[in-house]
């Protein structure tokens, strides 16, 4: 665990202690379980966003993708009577295709990630609204899928299965990001894409793979969100979820410039965000201020990241100067 991660963990514990003192309901099992469930839902989404950010890119369409794929998933199993395992696989496949298209447009046609994913944000939500005739997708009265509901919205020994899924995915993605050649390539591209290309890394393929991973994890979270809400209005479902994911990654130490960050950090960032949301609810703060809190958190995270970079560069220069002076004195 890095110093940034440790500092974030301490902040989470301090905020949690303050909230518990102000409102003891924070420590009630039902509140902790509900908060853990939301951490699982948004954590999966945030990990996908982190894989894109580490390359120096951005994915602004995840909220709209959650709305579109969630709508399709409910329609497949509730209306068209597709078996849920097959529908599950189809949604993950569609998520991979969306990520592949985004990566291809960015690497092959040299479009800016901001432009590509902003267009995706508008397109996917528009398609979802058209698909439902601007209505709502949901389950019929009495319609249920016990196995699917247990896997996505159920609990094991009191722990939400969405949170368990996040832990499993986090372990796998931690190995991919921190213990694989592919992970080292991601960091190298984020630091300096041109240098990575000249060193023999096929940067285009690596970037596309990052967007595919983001697409698959977004599709998975879309299924979890769909089963959590059980009803989707494409006009509002998943709105601003991209901000939650970006904020979690930034708080977790992922630089928007790319090349920095740890998977543990993005999980801790998600925990802190949901803790803050819980604080807003428990203290009776108007929910209309949620986005103000989110914007403030992102701004603070970016400022801290920027100032930390400046401090580190100055420290390296001072150390280099001292070594140079010491070397001349030794001569």
PDB file of N, CA and C in Angstrom, residues 98-200:
ATOM      1  N   UNK A  98     -18.640  -2.062 -27.475  1.00  0.00           N
ATOM      2  CA  UNK A  98     -18.617  -0.604 -27.284  1.00  0.00           C
ATOM      3  C   UNK A  98     -17.201  -0.137 -26.946  1.00  0.00           C
ATOM      4  N   UNK A  99     -16.533  -0.845 -26.051  1.00  0.00           N
ATOM      5  CA  UNK A  99     -15.156  -0.494 -25.717  1.00  0.00           C
ATOM      6  C   UNK A  99     -14.228  -0.623 -26.906  1.00  0.00           C
ATOM      7  N   UNK A 100     -14.430  -1.660 -27.709  1.00  0.00           N
ATOM      8  CA  UNK A 100     -13.613  -1.878 -28.908  1.00  0.00           C
ATOM      9  C   UNK A 100     -13.780  -0.736 -29.910  1.00  0.00           C
ATOM     10  N   UNK A 101     -15.019  -0.306 -30.112  1.00  0.00           N
ATOM     11  CA  UNK A 101     -15.289   0.794 -31.047  1.00  0.00           C
ATOM     12  C   UNK A 101     -14.643   2.087 -30.553  1.00  0.00           C
ATOM     13  N   UNK A 102     -14.791   2.358 -29.264  1.00  0.00           N
ATOM     14  CA  UNK A 102     -14.171   3.574 -28.705  1.00  0.00           C
ATOM     15  C   UNK A 102     -12.654   3.532 -28.873  1.00  0.00           C
ATOM     16  N   UNK A 103     -12.056   2.405 -28.522  1.00  0.00           N
ATOM     17  CA  UNK A 103     -10.607   2.273 -28.641  1.00  0.00           C
ATOM     18  C   UNK A 103     -10.140   2.404 -30.072  1.00  0.00           C
ATOM     19  N   UNK A 104     -10.900   1.832 -30.995  1.00  0.00           N
ATOM     20  CA  UNK A 104     -10.529   1.894 -32.422  1.00  0.00           C
ATOM     21  C   UNK A 104     -10.599   3.328 -32.937  1.00  0.00           C
ATOM     22  N   UNK A 105     -11.651   4.060 -32.588  1.00  0.00           N
ATOM     23  CA  UNK A 105     -11.791   5.448 -33.027  1.00  0.00           C
ATOM     24  C   UNK A 105     -10.661   6.316 -32.475  1.00  0.00           C
ATOM     25  N   UNK A 106     -10.241   6.023 -31.246  1.00  0.00           N
ATOM     26  CA  UNK A 106      -9.195   6.828 -30.597  1.00  0.00           C
ATOM     27  C   UNK A 106      -7.812   6.502 -31.148  1.00  0.00           C
ATOM     28  N   UNK A 107      -7.525   5.218 -31.353  1.00  0.00           N
ATOM     29  CA  UNK A 107      -6.170   4.822 -31.764  1.00  0.00           C
ATOM     30  C   UNK A 107      -5.979   4.819 -33.277  1.00  0.00           C
ATOM     31  N   UNK A 108      -6.994   4.438 -34.016  1.00  0.00           N
ATOM     32  CA  UNK A 108      -6.845   4.336 -35.475  1.00  0.00           C
ATOM     33  C   UNK A 108      -7.196   5.631 -36.196  1.00  0.00           C
ATOM     34  N   UNK A 109      -8.278   6.274 -35.773  1.00  0.00           N
ATOM     35  CA  UNK A 109      -8.691   7.521 -36.421  1.00  0.00           C
ATOM     36  C   UNK A 109      -8.167   8.755 -35.698  1.00  0.00           C
ATOM     37  N   UNK A 110      -7.442   8.526 -34.585  1.00  0.00           N
ATOM     38  CA  UNK A 110      -6.777   9.594 -33.845  1.00  0.00           C
ATOM     39  C   UNK A 110      -7.747  10.659 -33.320  1.00  0.00           C
ATOM     40  N   UNK A 111      -8.947  10.234 -32.935  1.00  0.00           N
ATOM     41  CA  UNK A 111      -9.895  11.156 -32.324  1.00  0.00           C
ATOM     42  C   UNK A 111      -9.595  11.290 -30.835  1.00  0.00           C
ATOM     43  N   UNK A 112      -9.940  12.431 -30.279  1.00  0.00           N
ATOM     44  CA  UNK A 112      -9.702  12.661 -28.855  1.00  0.00           C
ATOM     45  C   UNK A 112     -10.663  11.800 -28.019  1.00  0.00           C
ATOM     46  N   UNK A 113     -10.152  11.159 -26.949  1.00  0.00           N
ATOM     47  CA  UNK A 113     -11.031  10.354 -26.080  1.00  0.00           C
ATOM     48  C   UNK A 113     -12.223  11.144 -25.559  1.00  0.00           C
ATOM     49  N   UNK A 114     -11.995  12.417 -25.254  1.00  0.00           N
ATOM     50  CA  UNK A 114     -13.080  13.255 -24.745  1.00  0.00           C
ATOM     51  C   UNK A 114     -14.208  13.352 -25.769  1.00  0.00           C
ATOM     52  N   UNK A 115     -13.850  13.564 -27.017  1.00  0.00           N
ATOM     53  CA  UNK A 115     -14.849  13.731 -28.082  1.00  0.00           C
ATOM     54  C   UNK A 115     -15.589  12.420 -28.329  1.00  0.00           C
ATOM     55  N   UNK A 116     -14.841  11.323 -28.436  1.00  0.00           N
ATOM     56  CA  UNK A 116     -15.450  10.021 -28.719  1.00  0.00           C
ATOM     57  C   UNK A 116     -16.434   9.624 -27.628  1.00  0.00           C
ATOM     58  N   UNK A 117     -16.013   9.731 -26.398  1.00  0.00           N
ATOM     59  CA  UNK A 117     -16.864   9.258 -25.306  1.00  0.00           C
ATOM     60  C   UNK A 117     -17.997  10.240 -24.989  1.00  0.00           C
ATOM     61  N   UNK A 118     -17.790  11.533 -25.267  1.00  0.00           N
ATOM     62  CA  UNK A 118     -18.872  12.499 -25.110  1.00  0.00           C
ATOM     63  C   UNK A 118     -19.979  12.216 -26.132  1.00  0.00           C
ATOM     64  N   UNK A 119     -19.576  11.909 -27.352  1.00  0.00           N
ATOM     65  CA  UNK A 119     -20.560  11.529 -28.371  1.00  0.00           C
ATOM     66  C   UNK A 119     -21.276  10.246 -27.957  1.00  0.00           C
ATOM     67  N   UNK A 120     -20.519   9.307 -27.389  1.00  0.00           N
ATOM     68  CA  UNK A 120     -21.126   8.065 -26.908  1.00  0.00           C
ATOM     69  C   UNK A 120     -22.142   8.332 -25.816  1.00  0.00           C
ATOM     70  N   UNK A 121     -21.826   9.269 -24.928  1.00  0.00           N
ATOM     71  CA  UNK A 121     -22.747   9.640 -23.847  1.00  0.00           C
ATOM     72  C   UNK A 121     -24.103  10.048 -24.422  1.00  0.00           C
ATOM     73  N   UNK A 122     -24.081  10.831 -25.491  1.00  0.00           N
ATOM     74  CA  UNK A 122     -25.327  11.303 -26.096  1.00  0.00           C
ATOM     75  C   UNK A 122     -26.013  10.198 -26.908  1.00  0.00           C
ATOM     76  N   UNK A 123     -25.224   9.446 -27.668  1.00  0.00           N
ATOM     77  CA  UNK A 123     -25.787   8.433 -28.559  1.00  0.00           C
ATOM     78  C   UNK A 123     -26.464   7.321 -27.777  1.00  0.00           C
ATOM     79  N   UNK A 124     -25.767   6.745 -26.778  1.00  0.00           N
ATOM     80  CA  UNK A 124     -26.299   5.569 -26.079  1.00  0.00           C
ATOM     81  C   UNK A 124     -27.556   5.908 -25.279  1.00  0.00           C
ATOM     82  N   UNK A 125     -27.593   7.087 -24.665  1.00  0.00           N
ATOM     83  CA  UNK A 125     -28.797   7.453 -23.929  1.00  0.00           C
ATOM     84  C   UNK A 125     -29.951   7.721 -24.887  1.00  0.00           C
ATOM     85  N   UNK A 126     -29.634   8.324 -26.021  1.00  0.00           N
ATOM     86  CA  UNK A 126     -30.674   8.554 -27.023  1.00  0.00           C
ATOM     87  C   UNK A 126     -31.235   7.252 -27.559  1.00  0.00           C
ATOM     88  N   UNK A 127     -30.355   6.279 -27.814  1.00  0.00           N
ATOM     89  CA  UNK A 127     -30.802   4.969 -28.301  1.00  0.00           C
ATOM     90  C   UNK A 127     -31.659   4.272 -27.249  1.00  0.00           C
ATOM     91  N   UNK A 128     -31.254   4.354 -25.981  1.00  0.00           N
ATOM     92  CA  UNK A 128     -32.013   3.725 -24.900  1.00  0.00           C
ATOM     93  C   UNK A 128     -33.401   4.342 -24.784  1.00  0.00           C
ATOM     94  N   UNK A 129     -33.487   5.645 -24.908  1.00  0.00           N
ATOM     95  CA  UNK A 129     -34.792   6.314 -24.830  1.00  0.00           C
ATOM     96  C   UNK A 129     -35.670   5.952 -26.026  1.00  0.00           C
ATOM     97  N   UNK A 130     -35.059   5.845 -27.187  1.00  0.00           N
ATOM     98  CA  UNK A 130     -35.814   5.449 -28.382  1.00  0.00           C
ATOM     99  C   UNK A 130     -36.296   4.001 -28.268  1.00  0.00           C
ATOM    100  N   UNK A 131     -35.437   3.144 -27.729  1.00  0.00           N
ATOM    101  CA  UNK A 131     -35.766   1.719 -27.605  1.00  0.00           C
ATOM    102  C   UNK A 131     -36.987   1.510 -26.719  1.00  0.00           C
ATOM    103  N   UNK A 132     -37.128   2.325 -25.692  1.00  0.00           N
ATOM    104  CA  UNK A 132     -38.262   2.192 -24.766  1.00  0.00           C
ATOM    105  C   UNK A 132     -39.383   3.184 -25.081  1.00  0.00           C
ATOM    106  N   UNK A 133     -39.257   3.890 -26.215  1.00  0.00           N
ATOM    107  CA  UNK A 133     -40.223   4.930 -26.572  1.00  0.00           C
ATOM    108  C   UNK A 133     -40.341   5.962 -25.448  1.00  0.00           C
ATOM    109  N   UNK A 134     -39.186   6.264 -24.864  1.00  0.00           N
ATOM    110  CA  UNK A 134     -39.099   7.215 -23.757  1.00  0.00           C
ATOM    111  C   UNK A 134     -39.932   6.767 -22.562  1.00  0.00           C
ATOM    112  N   UNK A 135     -40.071   5.453 -22.433  1.00  0.00           N
ATOM    113  CA  UNK A 135     -40.821   4.896 -21.312  1.00  0.00           C
ATOM    114  C   UNK A 135     -39.898   4.298 -20.278  1.00  0.00           C
ATOM    115  N   UNK A 136     -40.361   3.251 -19.628  1.00  0.00           N
ATOM    116  CA  UNK A 136     -39.615   2.602 -18.554  1.00  0.00           C
ATOM    117  C   UNK A 136     -39.508   1.113 -18.820  1.00  0.00           C
ATOM    118  N   UNK A 137     -38.333   0.566 -18.577  1.00  0.00           N
ATOM    119  CA  UNK A 137     -38.123  -0.882 -18.688  1.00  0.00           C
ATOM    120  C   UNK A 137     -38.140  -1.475 -17.290  1.00  0.00           C
ATOM    121  N   UNK A 138     -38.927  -2.521 -17.110  1.00  0.00           N
ATOM    122  CA  UNK A 138     -39.008  -3.130 -15.787  1.00  0.00           C
ATOM    123  C   UNK A 138     -39.599  -4.522 -15.855  1.00  0.00           C
ATOM    124  N   UNK A 139     -39.716  -5.153 -14.696  1.00  0.00           N
ATOM    125  CA  UNK A 139     -40.254  -6.501 -14.613  1.00  0.00           C
ATOM    126  C   UNK A 139     -41.766  -6.450 -14.390  1.00  0.00           C
ATOM    127  N   UNK A 140     -42.457  -7.443 -14.939  1.00  0.00           N
ATOM    128  CA  UNK A 140     -43.898  -7.550 -14.723  1.00  0.00           C
ATOM    129  C   UNK A 140     -44.179  -7.976 -13.287  1.00  0.00           C
ATOM    130  N   UNK A 141     -45.405  -7.760 -12.852  1.00  0.00           N
ATOM    131  CA  UNK A 141     -45.778  -8.106 -11.486  1.00  0.00           C
ATOM    132  C   UNK A 141     -45.610  -9.612 -11.261  1.00  0.00           C
ATOM    133  N   UNK A 142     -44.883  -9.960 -10.194  1.00  0.00           N
ATOM    134  CA  UNK A 142     -44.689 -11.364  -9.861  1.00  0.00           C
ATOM    135  C   UNK A 142     -43.559 -12.041 -10.615  1.00  0.00           C
ATOM    136  N   UNK A 143     -42.934 -11.315 -11.518  1.00  0.00           N
ATOM    137  CA  UNK A 143     -41.836 -11.897 -12.306  1.00  0.00           C
ATOM    138  C   UNK A 143     -40.557 -11.889 -11.486  1.00  0.00           C
ATOM    139  N   UNK A 144     -39.917 -13.027 -11.363  1.00  0.00           N
ATOM    140  CA  UNK A 144     -38.682 -13.082 -10.587  1.00  0.00           C
ATOM    141  C   UNK A 144     -37.736 -14.127 -11.146  1.00  0.00           C
ATOM    142  N   UNK A 145     -36.463 -13.943 -10.834  1.00  0.00           N
ATOM    143  CA  UNK A 145     -35.393 -14.836 -11.287  1.00  0.00           C
ATOM    144  C   UNK A 145     -34.506 -15.106 -10.072  1.00  0.00           C
ATOM    145  N   UNK A 146     -34.858 -16.100  -9.281  1.00  0.00           N
ATOM    146  CA  UNK A 146     -34.209 -16.326  -7.977  1.00  0.00           C
ATOM    147  C   UNK A 146     -32.691 -16.406  -8.025  1.00  0.00           C
ATOM    148  N   UNK A 147     -32.140 -17.205  -8.959  1.00  0.00           N
ATOM    149  CA  UNK A 147     -30.677 -17.363  -9.006  1.00  0.00           C
ATOM    150  C   UNK A 147     -29.999 -16.049  -9.368  1.00  0.00           C
ATOM    151  N   UNK A 148     -30.541 -15.367 -10.374  1.00  0.00           N
ATOM    152  CA  UNK A 148     -29.961 -14.096 -10.810  1.00  0.00           C
ATOM    153  C   UNK A 148     -30.075 -13.047  -9.710  1.00  0.00           C
ATOM    154  N   UNK A 149     -31.217 -12.981  -9.057  1.00  0.00           N
ATOM    155  CA  UNK A 149     -31.426 -12.008  -7.996  1.00  0.00           C
ATOM    156  C   UNK A 149     -30.489 -12.264  -6.817  1.00  0.00           C
ATOM    157  N   UNK A 150     -30.232 -13.537  -6.532  1.00  0.00           N
ATOM    158  CA  UNK A 150     -29.301 -13.844  -5.453  1.00  0.00           C
ATOM    159  C   UNK A 150     -27.887 -13.419  -5.809  1.00  0.00           C
ATOM    160  N   UNK A 151     -27.464 -13.693  -7.048  1.00  0.00           N
ATOM    161  CA  UNK A 151     -26.101 -13.357  -7.455  1.00  0.00           C
ATOM    162  C   UNK A 151     -25.862 -11.854  -7.513  1.00  0.00           C
ATOM    163  N   UNK A 152     -26.871 -11.098  -7.880  1.00  0.00           N
ATOM    164  CA  UNK A 152     -26.674  -9.664  -8.090  1.00  0.00           C
ATOM    165  C   UNK A 152     -27.141  -8.801  -6.927  1.00  0.00           C
ATOM    166  N   UNK A 153     -28.289  -9.148  -6.330  1.00  0.00           N
ATOM    167  CA  UNK A 153     -28.863  -8.309  -5.278  1.00  0.00           C
ATOM    168  C   UNK A 153     -28.981  -9.027  -3.941  1.00  0.00           C
ATOM    169  N   UNK A 154     -28.543 -10.290  -3.879  1.00  0.00           N
ATOM    170  CA  UNK A 154     -28.645 -11.052  -2.648  1.00  0.00           C
ATOM    171  C   UNK A 154     -27.475 -10.829  -1.717  1.00  0.00           C
ATOM    172  N   UNK A 155     -27.482 -11.555  -0.609  1.00  0.00           N
ATOM    173  CA  UNK A 155     -26.415 -11.438   0.385  1.00  0.00           C
ATOM    174  C   UNK A 155     -25.947 -12.822   0.823  1.00  0.00           C
ATOM    175  N   UNK A 156     -24.681 -12.918   1.107  1.00  0.00           N
ATOM    176  CA  UNK A 156     -24.092 -14.150   1.635  1.00  0.00           C
ATOM    177  C   UNK A 156     -23.530 -13.847   3.014  1.00  0.00           C
ATOM    178  N   UNK A 157     -24.102 -14.484   4.031  1.00  0.00           N
ATOM    179  CA  UNK A 157     -23.705 -14.247   5.423  1.00  0.00           C
ATOM    180  C   UNK A 157     -23.799 -12.766   5.784  1.00  0.00           C
ATOM    181  N   UNK A 158     -24.813 -12.099   5.239  1.00  0.00           N
ATOM    182  CA  UNK A 158     -25.037 -10.693   5.538  1.00  0.00           C
ATOM    183  C   UNK A 158     -24.261  -9.720   4.679  1.00  0.00           C
ATOM    184  N   UNK A 159     -23.351 -10.226   3.853  1.00  0.00           N
ATOM    185  CA  UNK A 159     -22.531  -9.367   2.983  1.00  0.00           C
ATOM    186  C   UNK A 159     -23.155  -9.335   1.586  1.00  0.00           C
ATOM    187  N   UNK A 160     -23.431  -8.149   1.041  1.00  0.00           N
ATOM    188  CA  UNK A 160     -24.014  -8.064  -0.305  1.00  0.00           C
ATOM    189  C   UNK A 160     -23.133  -8.758  -1.339  1.00  0.00           C
ATOM    190  N   UNK A 161     -23.760  -9.525  -2.215  1.00  0.00           N
ATOM    191  CA  UNK A 161     -22.999 -10.238  -3.235  1.00  0.00           C
ATOM    192  C   UNK A 161     -22.337  -9.291  -4.237  1.00  0.00           C
ATOM    193  N   UNK A 162     -22.884  -8.093  -4.379  1.00  0.00           N
ATOM    194  CA  UNK A 162     -22.240  -7.103  -5.253  1.00  0.00           C
ATOM    195  C   UNK A 162     -20.882  -6.704  -4.688  1.00  0.00           C
ATOM    196  N   UNK A 163     -20.798  -6.603  -3.368  1.00  0.00           N
ATOM    197  CA  UNK A 163     -19.531  -6.267  -2.712  1.00  0.00           C
ATOM    198  C   UNK A 163     -18.538  -7.418  -2.847  1.00  0.00           C
ATOM    199  N   UNK A 164     -19.032  -8.653  -2.718  1.00  0.00           N
ATOM    200  CA  UNK A 164     -18.171  -9.831  -2.901  1.00  0.00           C
ATOM    201  C   UNK A 164     -17.647  -9.870  -4.329  1.00  0.00           C
ATOM    202  N   UNK A 165     -18.532  -9.556  -5.299  1.00  0.00           N
ATOM    203  CA  UNK A 165     -18.109  -9.520  -6.699  1.00  0.00           C
ATOM    204  C   UNK A 165     -17.019  -8.476  -6.909  1.00  0.00           C
ATOM    205  N   UNK A 166     -17.152  -7.328  -6.247  1.00  0.00           N
ATOM    206  CA  UNK A 166     -16.133  -6.278  -6.348  1.00  0.00           C
ATOM    207  C   UNK A 166     -14.789  -6.773  -5.822  1.00  0.00           C
ATOM    208  N   UNK A 167     -14.803  -7.488  -4.706  1.00  0.00           N
ATOM    209  CA  UNK A 167     -13.554  -8.004  -4.133  1.00  0.00           C
ATOM    210  C   UNK A 167     -12.877  -8.967  -5.107  1.00  0.00           C
ATOM    211  N   UNK A 168     -13.672  -9.873  -5.690  1.00  0.00           N
ATOM    212  CA  UNK A 168     -13.116 -10.849  -6.644  1.00  0.00           C
ATOM    213  C   UNK A 168     -12.539 -10.144  -7.865  1.00  0.00           C
ATOM    214  N   UNK A 169     -13.308  -9.205  -8.417  1.00  0.00           N
ATOM    215  CA  UNK A 169     -12.850  -8.461  -9.600  1.00  0.00           C
ATOM    216  C   UNK A 169     -11.607  -7.638  -9.267  1.00  0.00           C
ATOM    217  N   UNK A 170     -11.589  -7.059  -8.075  1.00  0.00           N
ATOM    218  CA  UNK A 170     -10.442  -6.240  -7.667  1.00  0.00           C
ATOM    219  C   UNK A 170      -9.165  -7.070  -7.602  1.00  0.00           C
ATOM    220  N   UNK A 171      -9.274  -8.288  -7.084  1.00  0.00           N
ATOM    221  CA  UNK A 171      -8.092  -9.159  -6.997  1.00  0.00           C
ATOM    222  C   UNK A 171      -7.564  -9.483  -8.388  1.00  0.00           C
ATOM    223  N   UNK A 172      -8.485  -9.836  -9.287  1.00  0.00           N
ATOM    224  CA  UNK A 172      -8.086 -10.172 -10.663  1.00  0.00           C
ATOM    225  C   UNK A 172      -7.459  -8.964 -11.352  1.00  0.00           C
ATOM    226  N   UNK A 173      -8.115  -7.810 -11.239  1.00  0.00           N
ATOM    227  CA  UNK A 173      -7.625  -6.606 -11.907  1.00  0.00           C
ATOM    228  C   UNK A 173      -6.336  -6.083 -11.279  1.00  0.00           C
ATOM    229  N   UNK A 174      -6.158  -6.325  -9.963  1.00  0.00           N
ATOM    230  CA  UNK A 174      -4.906  -5.934  -9.311  1.00  0.00           C
ATOM    231  C   UNK A 174      -3.746  -6.710  -9.916  1.00  0.00           C
ATOM    232  N   UNK A 175      -3.950  -8.003 -10.131  1.00  0.00           N
ATOM    233  CA  UNK A 175      -2.904  -8.826 -10.746  1.00  0.00           C
ATOM    234  C   UNK A 175      -2.621  -8.331 -12.165  1.00  0.00           C
ATOM    235  N   UNK A 176      -3.688  -8.027 -12.915  1.00  0.00           N
ATOM    236  CA  UNK A 176      -3.520  -7.546 -14.296  1.00  0.00           C
ATOM    237  C   UNK A 176      -2.759  -6.228 -14.328  1.00  0.00           C
ATOM    238  N   UNK A 177      -3.108  -5.316 -13.419  1.00  0.00           N
ATOM    239  CA  UNK A 177      -2.520  -3.975 -13.461  1.00  0.00           C
ATOM    240  C   UNK A 177      -1.127  -3.907 -12.851  1.00  0.00           C
ATOM    241  N   UNK A 178      -0.900  -4.664 -11.775  1.00  0.00           N
ATOM    242  CA  UNK A 178       0.347  -4.513 -11.024  1.00  0.00           C
ATOM    243  C   UNK A 178       1.320  -5.686 -11.144  1.00  0.00           C
ATOM    244  N   UNK A 179       0.885  -6.788 -11.716  1.00  0.00           N
ATOM    245  CA  UNK A 179       1.762  -7.945 -11.770  1.00  0.00           C
ATOM    246  C   UNK A 179       1.842  -8.574 -13.163  1.00  0.00           C
ATOM    247  N   UNK A 180       1.464  -7.837 -14.190  1.00  0.00           N
ATOM    248  CA  UNK A 180       1.518  -8.382 -15.552  1.00  0.00           C
ATOM    249  C   UNK A 180       2.251  -7.424 -16.480  1.00  0.00           C
ATOM    250  N   UNK A 181       2.712  -7.962 -17.591  1.00  0.00           N
ATOM    251  CA  UNK A 181       3.378  -7.141 -18.611  1.00  0.00           C
ATOM    252  C   UNK A 181       2.401  -6.125 -19.170  1.00  0.00           C
ATOM    253  N   UNK A 182       1.150  -6.559 -19.369  1.00  0.00           N
ATOM    254  CA  UNK A 182       0.115  -5.654 -19.880  1.00  0.00           C
ATOM    255  C   UNK A 182      -0.042  -4.443 -18.969  1.00  0.00           C
ATOM    256  N   UNK A 183      -0.028  -4.670 -17.662  1.00  0.00           N
ATOM    257  CA  UNK A 183      -0.146  -3.569 -16.715  1.00  0.00           C
ATOM    258  C   UNK A 183       1.012  -2.593 -16.822  1.00  0.00           C
ATOM    259  N   UNK A 184       2.222  -3.126 -17.001  1.00  0.00           N
ATOM    260  CA  UNK A 184       3.397  -2.249 -17.159  1.00  0.00           C
ATOM    261  C   UNK A 184       3.284  -1.435 -18.443  1.00  0.00           C
ATOM    262  N   UNK A 185       2.711  -2.042 -19.478  1.00  0.00           N
ATOM    263  CA  UNK A 185       2.496  -1.311 -20.735  1.00  0.00           C
ATOM    264  C   UNK A 185       1.517  -0.151 -20.536  1.00  0.00           C
ATOM    265  N   UNK A 186       0.470  -0.385 -19.744  1.00  0.00           N
ATOM    266  CA  UNK A 186      -0.507   0.674 -19.481  1.00  0.00           C
ATOM    267  C   UNK A 186       0.157   1.865 -18.810  1.00  0.00           C
ATOM    268  N   UNK A 187       0.979   1.591 -17.801  1.00  0.00           N
ATOM    269  CA  UNK A 187       1.680   2.675 -17.105  1.00  0.00           C
ATOM    270  C   UNK A 187       2.631   3.404 -18.052  1.00  0.00           C
ATOM    271  N   UNK A 188       3.328   2.629 -18.884  1.00  0.00           N
ATOM    272  CA  UNK A 188       4.294   3.229 -19.818  1.00  0.00           C
ATOM    273  C   UNK A 188       3.595   4.157 -20.819  1.00  0.00           C
ATOM    274  N   UNK A 189       2.451   3.728 -21.329  1.00  0.00           N
ATOM    275  CA  UNK A 189       1.695   4.542 -22.285  1.00  0.00           C
ATOM    276  C   UNK A 189       1.191   5.814 -21.618  1.00  0.00           C
ATOM    277  N   UNK A 190       0.716   5.690 -20.389  1.00  0.00           N
ATOM    278  CA  UNK A 190       0.234   6.865 -19.669  1.00  0.00           C
ATOM    279  C   UNK A 190       1.339   7.866 -19.389  1.00  0.00           C
ATOM    280  N   UNK A 191       2.544   7.371 -19.107  1.00  0.00           N
ATOM    281  CA  UNK A 191       3.680   8.257 -18.834  1.00  0.00           C
ATOM    282  C   UNK A 191       4.143   8.986 -20.092  1.00  0.00           C
ATOM    283  N   UNK A 192       4.325   8.223 -21.154  1.00  0.00           N
ATOM    284  CA  UNK A 192       4.800   8.806 -22.421  1.00  0.00           C
ATOM    285  C   UNK A 192       4.483   7.833 -23.557  1.00  0.00           C
ATOM    286  N   UNK A 193       3.409   8.108 -24.265  1.00  0.00           N
ATOM    287  CA  UNK A 193       2.971   7.177 -25.306  1.00  0.00           C
ATOM    288  C   UNK A 193       3.978   7.050 -26.435  1.00  0.00           C
ATOM    289  N   UNK A 194       4.599   8.165 -26.815  1.00  0.00           N
ATOM    290  CA  UNK A 194       5.582   8.124 -27.901  1.00  0.00           C
ATOM    291  C   UNK A 194       6.784   7.269 -27.520  1.00  0.00           C
ATOM    292  N   UNK A 195       7.281   7.464 -26.309  1.00  0.00           N
ATOM    293  CA  UNK A 195       8.417   6.673 -25.845  1.00  0.00           C
ATOM    294  C   UNK A 195       8.048   5.196 -25.769  1.00  0.00           C
ATOM    295  N   UNK A 196       6.842   4.907 -25.331  1.00  0.00           N
ATOM    296  CA  UNK A 196       6.389   3.515 -25.257  1.00  0.00           C
ATOM    297  C   UNK A 196       6.327   2.890 -26.644  1.00  0.00           C
ATOM    298  N   UNK A 197       5.895   3.666 -27.610  1.00  0.00           N
ATOM    299  CA  UNK A 197       5.800   3.173 -28.987  1.00  0.00           C
ATOM    300  C   UNK A 197       7.184   2.868 -29.552  1.00  0.00           C
ATOM    301  N   UNK A 198       8.145   3.763 -29.313  1.00  0.00           N
ATOM    302  CA  UNK A 198       9.500   3.553 -29.814  1.00  0.00           C
ATOM    303  C   UNK A 198      10.228   2.424 -29.086  1.00  0.00           C
ATOM    304  N   UNK A 199       9.729   2.073 -27.888  1.00  0.00           N
ATOM    305  CA  UNK A 199      10.350   0.961 -27.157  1.00  0.00           C
ATOM    306  C   UNK A 199       9.795  -0.397 -27.594  1.00  0.00           C
ATOM    307  N   UNK A 200       8.892  -0.378 -28.555  1.00  0.00           N
ATOM    308  CA  UNK A 200       8.382  -1.630 -29.110  1.00  0.00           C
ATOM    309  C   UNK A 200       6.999  -2.037 -28.636  1.00  0.00           C
TER     310      UNK A 200
END
